Amino acid sequence: EEFITILGLGSLLSERSSRLTFPELRNFRLGRVPNYRRVFGHPASVFFQNGIANTKTLEMSSLSAEYSRDDAGFVCSLYEVPNNIMIKDGNNIIPSKAYLEREEEFDIVTVPYIEEEEDSSNVVTTGILCVRMKDDETYITRWGKERFQRNYSQYGITTIWGWERDSGLRPCAPYLRHCTLAAKSMGPKCYDSFLDETFLVDRKTTIRSYLQSNPQIMTTKPPPALAERYGG
């Protein structure tokens, strides 16, 4: 096919942020990913590199999707990009090198989704989604030990995907603010899904509840270097 569909669950809920990686994207809209849970369950290297991770409070986690059978899923963004720049990484088909670099710590897989348009009749098709990697060794196999050292170990982070439900890991504040604003800008269906169908690492606490307890997060702006990527 000439185009491939990307599913955005976090920063890619923002069309502006998505266009930093895919300037040629088209048809930005909403869909739903069934049977997956959206979780703040791992740290992302970009947070350390740009000084927005707080290792003392553990406010340094990013979003991923993880398979959860019979889960209602969550509302995501959808858009198409040309498939003529795809690359292969093991069993994964990656839309572009820029996308792989941006989403370095994920398995990038094809999953079913449902269009959220009112006239879509719940037609199920497939798109590309960033999901939880099996373990840190998978990351090292892809990128090498030196990159793990450079992106994580030097900041005192010994694992990407080994954070337990009771670890106390919390969302990176500027990133959470961005995702919340991006979801709000896409309308109430997307906004309510982000608040009620996104969870902390414990898989119980919703983002709505977390923000009610931590309202200061919505005033935590990103540094200038990330103003466009994480500007809401």
JSON list of C-alpha atoms in Angstrom, two decimals, residues 3-206:
[
{"chain": "A", "resi": 3, "resn": "PHE", "atom": "CA", "xyz": [0.48, 4.77, 2.95]},
{"chain": "A", "resi": 4, "resn": "ILE", "atom": "CA", "xyz": [0.73, 3.29, 6.44]},
{"chain": "A", "resi": 5, "resn": "THR", "atom": "CA", "xyz": [-1.30, 4.37, 9.51]},
{"chain": "A", "resi": 6, "resn": "ILE", "atom": "CA", "xyz": [0.42, 5.58, 12.68]},
{"chain": "A", "resi": 7, "resn": "LEU", "atom": "CA", "xyz": [-1.35, 5.37, 16.07]},
{"chain": "A", "resi": 8, "resn": "GLY", "atom": "CA", "xyz": [-0.34, 8.03, 18.62]},
{"chain": "A", "resi": 9, "resn": "LEU", "atom": "CA", "xyz": [-0.93, 7.49, 22.33]},
{"chain": "A", "resi": 10, "resn": "GLY", "atom": "CA", "xyz": [1.16, 10.21, 24.07]},
{"chain": "A", "resi": 11, "resn": "SER", "atom": "CA", "xyz": [3.11, 13.08, 22.53]},
{"chain": "A", "resi": 12, "resn": "LEU", "atom": "CA", "xyz": [1.80, 12.01, 19.11]},
{"chain": "A", "resi": 13, "resn": "LEU", "atom": "CA", "xyz": [-1.70, 13.05, 20.17]},
{"chain": "A", "resi": 14, "resn": "SER", "atom": "CA", "xyz": [-0.41, 16.45, 19.06]},
{"chain": "A", "resi": 15, "resn": "GLU", "atom": "CA", "xyz": [-0.39, 17.01, 15.31]},
{"chain": "A", "resi": 16, "resn": "ARG", "atom": "CA", "xyz": [2.32, 19.64, 15.69]},
{"chain": "A", "resi": 17, "resn": "SER", "atom": "CA", "xyz": [4.54, 17.22, 17.60]},
{"chain": "A", "resi": 18, "resn": "SER", "atom": "CA", "xyz": [3.81, 14.43, 15.12]},
{"chain": "A", "resi": 19, "resn": "ARG", "atom": "CA", "xyz": [4.87, 16.62, 12.20]},
{"chain": "A", "resi": 20, "resn": "LEU", "atom": "CA", "xyz": [8.35, 16.98, 13.73]},
{"chain": "A", "resi": 21, "resn": "THR", "atom": "CA", "xyz": [8.86, 13.32, 12.80]},
{"chain": "A", "resi": 22, "resn": "PHE", "atom": "CA", "xyz": [6.44, 13.04, 9.88]},
{"chain": "A", "resi": 23, "resn": "PRO", "atom": "CA", "xyz": [6.11, 16.45, 8.17]},
{"chain": "A", "resi": 24, "resn": "GLU", "atom": "CA", "xyz": [4.26, 14.76, 5.30]},
{"chain": "A", "resi": 25, "resn": "LEU", "atom": "CA", "xyz": [1.55, 13.15, 7.45]},
{"chain": "A", "resi": 26, "resn": "ARG", "atom": "CA", "xyz": [-2.06, 13.42, 6.32]},
{"chain": "A", "resi": 27, "resn": "ASN", "atom": "CA", "xyz": [-5.60, 12.92, 7.68]},
{"chain": "A", "resi": 28, "resn": "PHE", "atom": "CA", "xyz": [-4.93, 13.52, 11.40]},
{"chain": "A", "resi": 29, "resn": "ARG", "atom": "CA", "xyz": [-7.93, 12.15, 13.31]},
{"chain": "A", "resi": 30, "resn": "LEU", "atom": "CA", "xyz": [-9.04, 9.91, 16.20]},
{"chain": "A", "resi": 31, "resn": "GLY", "atom": "CA", "xyz": [-9.37, 6.16, 16.64]},
{"chain": "A", "resi": 32, "resn": "ARG", "atom": "CA", "xyz": [-9.53, 3.58, 19.42]},
{"chain": "A", "resi": 33, "resn": "VAL", "atom": "CA", "xyz": [-7.04, 0.81, 20.20]},
{"chain": "A", "resi": 34, "resn": "PRO", "atom": "CA", "xyz": [-8.88, -2.10, 21.88]},
{"chain": "A", "resi": 35, "resn": "ASN", "atom": "CA", "xyz": [-7.21, -4.70, 24.10]},
{"chain": "A", "resi": 36, "resn": "TYR", "atom": "CA", "xyz": [-4.33, -2.43, 25.07]},
{"chain": "A", "resi": 37, "resn": "ARG", "atom": "CA", "xyz": [-3.71, -0.42, 28.25]},
{"chain": "A", "resi": 38, "resn": "ARG", "atom": "CA", "xyz": [-1.94, 2.98, 28.21]},
{"chain": "A", "resi": 39, "resn": "VAL", "atom": "CA", "xyz": [0.56, 3.18, 31.10]},
{"chain": "A", "resi": 40, "resn": "PHE", "atom": "CA", "xyz": [3.19, 5.55, 32.51]},
{"chain": "A", "resi": 41, "resn": "GLY", "atom": "CA", "xyz": [5.48, 2.61, 33.20]},
{"chain": "A", "resi": 42, "resn": "HIS", "atom": "CA", "xyz": [9.04, 3.35, 32.09]},
{"chain": "A", "resi": 43, "resn": "PRO", "atom": "CA", "xyz": [11.61, 6.19, 31.94]},
{"chain": "A", "resi": 44, "resn": "ALA", "atom": "CA", "xyz": [12.51, 7.75, 28.57]},
{"chain": "A", "resi": 45, "resn": "SER", "atom": "CA", "xyz": [16.03, 8.84, 27.72]},
{"chain": "A", "resi": 46, "resn": "VAL", "atom": "CA", "xyz": [14.87, 12.11, 26.14]},
{"chain": "A", "resi": 47, "resn": "PHE", "atom": "CA", "xyz": [13.76, 13.28, 29.60]},
{"chain": "A", "resi": 48, "resn": "PHE", "atom": "CA", "xyz": [17.25, 12.87, 31.06]},
{"chain": "A", "resi": 49, "resn": "GLN", "atom": "CA", "xyz": [18.99, 14.34, 28.03]},
{"chain": "A", "resi": 50, "resn": "ASN", "atom": "CA", "xyz": [16.87, 17.49, 28.27]},
{"chain": "A", "resi": 51, "resn": "GLY", "atom": "CA", "xyz": [16.89, 17.88, 32.04]},
{"chain": "A", "resi": 52, "resn": "ILE", "atom": "CA", "xyz": [13.18, 17.33, 32.68]},
{"chain": "A", "resi": 53, "resn": "ALA", "atom": "CA", "xyz": [13.43, 14.02, 34.60]},
{"chain": "A", "resi": 54, "resn": "ASN", "atom": "CA", "xyz": [13.28, 14.25, 38.39]},
{"chain": "A", "resi": 55, "resn": "THR", "atom": "CA", "xyz": [15.10, 11.21, 39.74]},
{"chain": "A", "resi": 56, "resn": "LYS", "atom": "CA", "xyz": [14.49, 12.20, 43.37]},
{"chain": "A", "resi": 57, "resn": "THR", "atom": "CA", "xyz": [10.71, 12.12, 43.07]},
{"chain": "A", "resi": 58, "resn": "LEU", "atom": "CA", "xyz": [10.78, 9.50, 40.26]},
{"chain": "A", "resi": 59, "resn": "GLU", "atom": "CA", "xyz": [8.87, 11.90, 38.00]},
{"chain": "A", "resi": 60, "resn": "MET", "atom": "CA", "xyz": [10.51, 10.54, 34.88]},
{"chain": "A", "resi": 61, "resn": "SER", "atom": "CA", "xyz": [8.15, 8.06, 33.23]},
{"chain": "A", "resi": 62, "resn": "SER", "atom": "CA", "xyz": [6.77, 8.07, 29.72]},
{"chain": "A", "resi": 63, "resn": "LEU", "atom": "CA", "xyz": [3.83, 6.30, 28.11]},
{"chain": "A", "resi": 64, "resn": "SER", "atom": "CA", "xyz": [3.59, 2.97, 26.38]},
{"chain": "A", "resi": 65, "resn": "ALA", "atom": "CA", "xyz": [0.84, 0.56, 25.46]},
{"chain": "A", "resi": 66, "resn": "GLU", "atom": "CA", "xyz": [0.72, -2.97, 26.79]},
{"chain": "A", "resi": 67, "resn": "TYR", "atom": "CA", "xyz": [-1.49, -5.83, 25.71]},
{"chain": "A", "resi": 68, "resn": "SER", "atom": "CA", "xyz": [-4.43, -6.40, 28.04]},
{"chain": "A", "resi": 69, "resn": "ARG", "atom": "CA", "xyz": [-7.00, -8.89, 26.81]},
{"chain": "A", "resi": 70, "resn": "ASP", "atom": "CA", "xyz": [-10.61, -7.73, 27.05]},
{"chain": "A", "resi": 71, "resn": "ASP", "atom": "CA", "xyz": [-9.49, -4.19, 27.95]},
{"chain": "A", "resi": 72, "resn": "ALA", "atom": "CA", "xyz": [-11.61, -1.45, 26.36]},
{"chain": "A", "resi": 73, "resn": "GLY", "atom": "CA", "xyz": [-8.39, 0.25, 25.25]},
{"chain": "A", "resi": 74, "resn": "PHE", "atom": "CA", "xyz": [-8.02, 3.96, 24.70]},
{"chain": "A", "resi": 75, "resn": "VAL", "atom": "CA", "xyz": [-8.57, 6.75, 22.19]},
{"chain": "A", "resi": 76, "resn": "CYS", "atom": "CA", "xyz": [-5.52, 7.51, 20.07]},
{"chain": "A", "resi": 77, "resn": "SER", "atom": "CA", "xyz": [-4.57, 9.77, 17.19]},
{"chain": "A", "resi": 78, "resn": "LEU", "atom": "CA", "xyz": [-4.44, 8.32, 13.68]},
{"chain": "A", "resi": 79, "resn": "TYR", "atom": "CA", "xyz": [-2.68, 9.55, 10.57]},
{"chain": "A", "resi": 80, "resn": "GLU", "atom": "CA", "xyz": [-1.14, 8.24, 7.40]},
{"chain": "A", "resi": 81, "resn": "VAL", "atom": "CA", "xyz": [2.46, 8.53, 6.22]},
{"chain": "A", "resi": 82, "resn": "PRO", "atom": "CA", "xyz": [4.12, 7.28, 3.01]},
{"chain": "A", "resi": 83, "resn": "ASN", "atom": "CA", "xyz": [5.42, 3.73, 3.33]},
{"chain": "A", "resi": 84, "resn": "ASN", "atom": "CA", "xyz": [8.35, 4.25, 0.95]},
{"chain": "A", "resi": 85, "resn": "ILE", "atom": "CA", "xyz": [10.72, 5.10, 3.82]},
{"chain": "A", "resi": 86, "resn": "MET", "atom": "CA", "xyz": [10.04, 2.04, 5.98]},
{"chain": "A", "resi": 87, "resn": "ILE", "atom": "CA", "xyz": [12.90, 0.04, 7.46]},
{"chain": "A", "resi": 88, "resn": "LYS", "atom": "CA", "xyz": [13.02, -3.40, 9.09]},
{"chain": "A", "resi": 89, "resn": "ASP", "atom": "CA", "xyz": [14.26, -3.94, 12.64]},
{"chain": "A", "resi": 90, "resn": "GLY", "atom": "CA", "xyz": [14.13, -7.63, 13.55]},
{"chain": "A", "resi": 91, "resn": "ASN", "atom": "CA", "xyz": [10.46, -8.58, 13.36]},
{"chain": "A", "resi": 92, "resn": "ASN", "atom": "CA", "xyz": [9.37, -4.95, 13.50]},
{"chain": "A", "resi": 93, "resn": "ILE", "atom": "CA", "xyz": [8.49, -2.86, 10.46]},
{"chain": "A", "resi": 94, "resn": "ILE", "atom": "CA", "xyz": [9.45, 0.74, 11.26]},
{"chain": "A", "resi": 95, "resn": "PRO", "atom": "CA", "xyz": [7.87, 3.67, 9.36]},
{"chain": "A", "resi": 96, "resn": "SER", "atom": "CA", "xyz": [11.15, 5.62, 9.21]},
{"chain": "A", "resi": 97, "resn": "LYS", "atom": "CA", "xyz": [14.58, 6.01, 10.82]},
{"chain": "A", "resi": 98, "resn": "ALA", "atom": "CA", "xyz": [13.43, 9.26, 12.45]},
{"chain": "A", "resi": 99, "resn": "TYR", "atom": "CA", "xyz": [10.48, 7.43, 14.03]},
{"chain": "A", "resi": 100, "resn": "LEU", "atom": "CA", "xyz": [12.74, 4.65, 15.34]},
{"chain": "A", "resi": 101, "resn": "GLU", "atom": "CA", "xyz": [15.08, 7.21, 16.91]},
{"chain": "A", "resi": 102, "resn": "ARG", "atom": "CA", "xyz": [12.17, 9.06, 18.52]},
{"chain": "A", "resi": 103, "resn": "GLU", "atom": "CA", "xyz": [10.62, 5.82, 19.82]},
{"chain": "A", "resi": 104, "resn": "GLU", "atom": "CA", "xyz": [13.91, 4.06, 20.57]},
{"chain": "A", "resi": 105, "resn": "GLU", "atom": "CA", "xyz": [12.80, 2.03, 23.58]},
{"chain": "A", "resi": 106, "resn": "PHE", "atom": "CA", "xyz": [9.63, 0.48, 22.15]},
{"chain": "A", "resi": 107, "resn": "ASP", "atom": "CA", "xyz": [8.59, -2.51, 20.17]},
{"chain": "A", "resi": 108, "resn": "ILE", "atom": "CA", "xyz": [6.89, -1.02, 17.15]},
{"chain": "A", "resi": 109, "resn": "VAL", "atom": "CA", "xyz": [4.14, -3.37, 16.03]},
{"chain": "A", "resi": 110, "resn": "THR", "atom": "CA", "xyz": [1.01, -3.59, 13.93]},
{"chain": "A", "resi": 111, "resn": "VAL", "atom": "CA", "xyz": [-2.22, -3.71, 15.96]},
{"chain": "A", "resi": 112, "resn": "PRO", "atom": "CA", "xyz": [-5.95, -3.47, 15.22]},
{"chain": "A", "resi": 113, "resn": "TYR", "atom": "CA", "xyz": [-7.74, -0.16, 15.69]},
{"chain": "A", "resi": 114, "resn": "ILE", "atom": "CA", "xyz": [-11.21, 1.26, 15.20]},
{"chain": "A", "resi": 115, "resn": "GLU", "atom": "CA", "xyz": [-11.97, 4.58, 13.54]},
{"chain": "A", "resi": 116, "resn": "GLU", "atom": "CA", "xyz": [-13.75, 7.04, 15.84]},
{"chain": "A", "resi": 117, "resn": "GLU", "atom": "CA", "xyz": [-15.58, 8.81, 13.03]},
{"chain": "A", "resi": 118, "resn": "GLU", "atom": "CA", "xyz": [-19.33, 8.64, 13.44]},
{"chain": "A", "resi": 119, "resn": "ASP", "atom": "CA", "xyz": [-19.83, 7.07, 10.01]},
{"chain": "A", "resi": 120, "resn": "SER", "atom": "CA", "xyz": [-17.06, 4.47, 10.37]},
{"chain": "A", "resi": 121, "resn": "SER", "atom": "CA", "xyz": [-19.43, 1.65, 11.48]},
{"chain": "A", "resi": 122, "resn": "ASN", "atom": "CA", "xyz": [-16.72, 0.33, 13.83]},
{"chain": "A", "resi": 123, "resn": "VAL", "atom": "CA", "xyz": [-14.61, -0.95, 10.96]},
{"chain": "A", "resi": 124, "resn": "VAL", "atom": "CA", "xyz": [-11.45, -2.59, 12.33]},
{"chain": "A", "resi": 125, "resn": "THR", "atom": "CA", "xyz": [-8.17, -2.19, 10.46]},
{"chain": "A", "resi": 126, "resn": "THR", "atom": "CA", "xyz": [-4.49, -2.10, 11.47]},
{"chain": "A", "resi": 127, "resn": "GLY", "atom": "CA", "xyz": [-1.84, 0.52, 12.21]},
{"chain": "A", "resi": 128, "resn": "ILE", "atom": "CA", "xyz": [1.57, 1.00, 13.83]},
{"chain": "A", "resi": 129, "resn": "LEU", "atom": "CA", "xyz": [1.75, 1.41, 17.64]},
{"chain": "A", "resi": 130, "resn": "CYS", "atom": "CA", "xyz": [4.56, 1.76, 20.21]},
{"chain": "A", "resi": 131, "resn": "VAL", "atom": "CA", "xyz": [4.19, -1.03, 22.76]},
{"chain": "A", "resi": 132, "resn": "ARG", "atom": "CA", "xyz": [6.09, -2.15, 25.83]},
{"chain": "A", "resi": 133, "resn": "MET", "atom": "CA", "xyz": [9.36, -3.91, 25.04]},
{"chain": "A", "resi": 134, "resn": "LYS", "atom": "CA", "xyz": [9.85, -7.40, 26.46]},
{"chain": "A", "resi": 135, "resn": "ASP", "atom": "CA", "xyz": [12.91, -6.39, 28.51]},
{"chain": "A", "resi": 136, "resn": "ASP", "atom": "CA", "xyz": [16.06, -4.29, 28.60]},
{"chain": "A", "resi": 137, "resn": "GLU", "atom": "CA", "xyz": [18.03, -6.95, 26.73]},
{"chain": "A", "resi": 138, "resn": "THR", "atom": "CA", "xyz": [15.83, -6.34, 23.70]},
{"chain": "A", "resi": 139, "resn": "TYR", "atom": "CA", "xyz": [16.84, -2.67, 23.78]},
{"chain": "A", "resi": 140, "resn": "ILE", "atom": "CA", "xyz": [20.52, -3.62, 24.07]},
{"chain": "A", "resi": 141, "resn": "THR", "atom": "CA", "xyz": [20.19, -6.07, 21.17]},
{"chain": "A", "resi": 142, "resn": "ARG", "atom": "CA", "xyz": [18.81, -3.26, 19.02]},
{"chain": "A", "resi": 143, "resn": "TRP", "atom": "CA", "xyz": [21.14, -0.45, 20.07]},
{"chain": "A", "resi": 144, "resn": "GLY", "atom": "CA", "xyz": [24.09, -1.92, 22.00]},
{"chain": "A", "resi": 145, "resn": "LYS", "atom": "CA", "xyz": [25.36, -1.62, 25.57]},
{"chain": "A", "resi": 146, "resn": "GLU", "atom": "CA", "xyz": [27.13, 1.67, 24.88]},
{"chain": "A", "resi": 147, "resn": "ARG", "atom": "CA", "xyz": [23.88, 3.40, 24.00]},
{"chain": "A", "resi": 148, "resn": "PHE", "atom": "CA", "xyz": [22.17, 2.01, 27.10]},
{"chain": "A", "resi": 149, "resn": "GLN", "atom": "CA", "xyz": [25.05, 3.40, 29.17]},
{"chain": "A", "resi": 150, "resn": "ARG", "atom": "CA", "xyz": [24.87, 6.79, 27.45]},
{"chain": "A", "resi": 151, "resn": "ASN", "atom": "CA", "xyz": [21.08, 7.15, 27.56]},
{"chain": "A", "resi": 152, "resn": "TYR", "atom": "CA", "xyz": [20.27, 5.56, 30.92]},
{"chain": "A", "resi": 153, "resn": "SER", "atom": "CA", "xyz": [23.09, 4.21, 33.10]},
{"chain": "A", "resi": 154, "resn": "GLN", "atom": "CA", "xyz": [24.96, 7.50, 33.32]},
{"chain": "A", "resi": 155, "resn": "TYR", "atom": "CA", "xyz": [21.86, 9.05, 34.90]},
{"chain": "A", "resi": 156, "resn": "GLY", "atom": "CA", "xyz": [21.67, 6.30, 37.53]},
{"chain": "A", "resi": 157, "resn": "ILE", "atom": "CA", "xyz": [18.94, 4.38, 35.69]},
{"chain": "A", "resi": 158, "resn": "THR", "atom": "CA", "xyz": [19.59, 0.64, 35.71]},
{"chain": "A", "resi": 159, "resn": "THR", "atom": "CA", "xyz": [16.44, -0.52, 33.91]},
{"chain": "A", "resi": 160, "resn": "ILE", "atom": "CA", "xyz": [13.94, 0.76, 31.35]},
{"chain": "A", "resi": 161, "resn": "TRP", "atom": "CA", "xyz": [11.31, -1.96, 31.57]},
{"chain": "A", "resi": 162, "resn": "GLY", "atom": "CA", "xyz": [11.88, -3.45, 35.03]},
{"chain": "A", "resi": 163, "resn": "TRP", "atom": "CA", "xyz": [9.77, -1.04, 37.11]},
{"chain": "A", "resi": 164, "resn": "GLU", "atom": "CA", "xyz": [7.33, -2.87, 39.37]},
{"chain": "A", "resi": 165, "resn": "ARG", "atom": "CA", "xyz": [3.79, -1.73, 40.10]},
{"chain": "A", "resi": 166, "resn": "ASP", "atom": "CA", "xyz": [4.79, -0.61, 43.60]},
{"chain": "A", "resi": 167, "resn": "SER", "atom": "CA", "xyz": [7.98, 1.18, 42.46]},
{"chain": "A", "resi": 168, "resn": "GLY", "atom": "CA", "xyz": [6.53, 4.66, 42.89]},
{"chain": "A", "resi": 169, "resn": "LEU", "atom": "CA", "xyz": [7.48, 5.66, 39.35]},
{"chain": "A", "resi": 170, "resn": "ARG", "atom": "CA", "xyz": [5.60, 8.82, 38.32]},
{"chain": "A", "resi": 171, "resn": "PRO", "atom": "CA", "xyz": [5.01, 10.65, 35.04]},
{"chain": "A", "resi": 172, "resn": "CYS", "atom": "CA", "xyz": [7.56, 13.20, 33.86]},
{"chain": "A", "resi": 173, "resn": "ALA", "atom": "CA", "xyz": [5.70, 16.43, 34.61]},
{"chain": "A", "resi": 174, "resn": "PRO", "atom": "CA", "xyz": [6.31, 18.49, 31.42]},
{"chain": "A", "resi": 175, "resn": "TYR", "atom": "CA", "xyz": [5.57, 15.42, 29.29]},
{"chain": "A", "resi": 176, "resn": "LEU", "atom": "CA", "xyz": [2.31, 14.70, 31.15]},
{"chain": "A", "resi": 177, "resn": "ARG", "atom": "CA", "xyz": [1.29, 18.32, 30.76]},
{"chain": "A", "resi": 178, "resn": "HIS", "atom": "CA", "xyz": [1.94, 18.13, 27.02]},
{"chain": "A", "resi": 179, "resn": "CYS", "atom": "CA", "xyz": [-0.02, 14.92, 26.56]},
{"chain": "A", "resi": 180, "resn": "THR", "atom": "CA", "xyz": [-2.94, 16.28, 28.59]},
{"chain": "A", "resi": 181, "resn": "LEU", "atom": "CA", "xyz": [-3.09, 19.50, 26.57]},
{"chain": "A", "resi": 182, "resn": "ALA", "atom": "CA", "xyz": [-2.74, 17.61, 23.30]},
{"chain": "A", "resi": 183, "resn": "ALA", "atom": "CA", "xyz": [-5.59, 15.26, 24.25]},
{"chain": "A", "resi": 184, "resn": "LYS", "atom": "CA", "xyz": [-7.77, 18.21, 25.30]},
{"chain": "A", "resi": 185, "resn": "SER", "atom": "CA", "xyz": [-7.16, 19.93, 21.97]},
{"chain": "A", "resi": 186, "resn": "MET", "atom": "CA", "xyz": [-8.52, 16.85, 20.16]},
{"chain": "A", "resi": 187, "resn": "GLY", "atom": "CA", "xyz": [-11.92, 17.15, 21.82]},
{"chain": "A", "resi": 188, "resn": "PRO", "atom": "CA", "xyz": [-13.80, 15.68, 24.80]},
{"chain": "A", "resi": 189, "resn": "LYS", "atom": "CA", "xyz": [-13.73, 12.07, 23.61]},
{"chain": "A", "resi": 190, "resn": "CYS", "atom": "CA", "xyz": [-9.93, 12.05, 23.42]},
{"chain": "A", "resi": 191, "resn": "TYR", "atom": "CA", "xyz": [-9.52, 14.14, 26.57]},
{"chain": "A", "resi": 192, "resn": "ASP", "atom": "CA", "xyz": [-11.77, 11.95, 28.73]},
{"chain": "A", "resi": 193, "resn": "SER", "atom": "CA", "xyz": [-10.05, 8.84, 27.42]},
{"chain": "A", "resi": 194, "resn": "PHE", "atom": "CA", "xyz": [-6.65, 10.22, 28.32]},
{"chain": "A", "resi": 195, "resn": "LEU", "atom": "CA", "xyz": [-7.79, 11.13, 31.83]},
{"chain": "A", "resi": 196, "resn": "ASP", "atom": "CA", "xyz": [-9.71, 7.92, 32.55]},
{"chain": "A", "resi": 197, "resn": "GLU", "atom": "CA", "xyz": [-8.02, 5.31, 30.35]},
{"chain": "A", "resi": 198, "resn": "THR", "atom": "CA", "xyz": [-4.39, 6.15, 31.16]},
{"chain": "A", "resi": 199, "resn": "PHE", "atom": "CA", "xyz": [-2.75, 4.74, 34.28]},
{"chain": "A", "resi": 200, "resn": "LEU", "atom": "CA", "xyz": [0.27, 5.14, 36.52]},
{"chain": "A", "resi": 201, "resn": "VAL", "atom": "CA", "xyz": [2.73, 2.29, 36.90]},
{"chain": "A", "resi": 202, "resn": "ASP", "atom": "CA", "xyz": [0.43, 0.69, 39.51]},
{"chain": "A", "resi": 203, "resn": "ARG", "atom": "CA", "xyz": [-2.14, 0.11, 36.71]},
{"chain": "A", "resi": 204, "resn": "LYS", "atom": "CA", "xyz": [-4.84, 1.41, 39.09]},
{"chain": "A", "resi": 205, "resn": "THR", "atom": "CA", "xyz": [-4.44, 5.19, 39.48]},
{"chain": "A", "resi": 206, "resn": "THR", "atom": "CA", "xyz": [-5.93, 7.12, 36.58]}
]
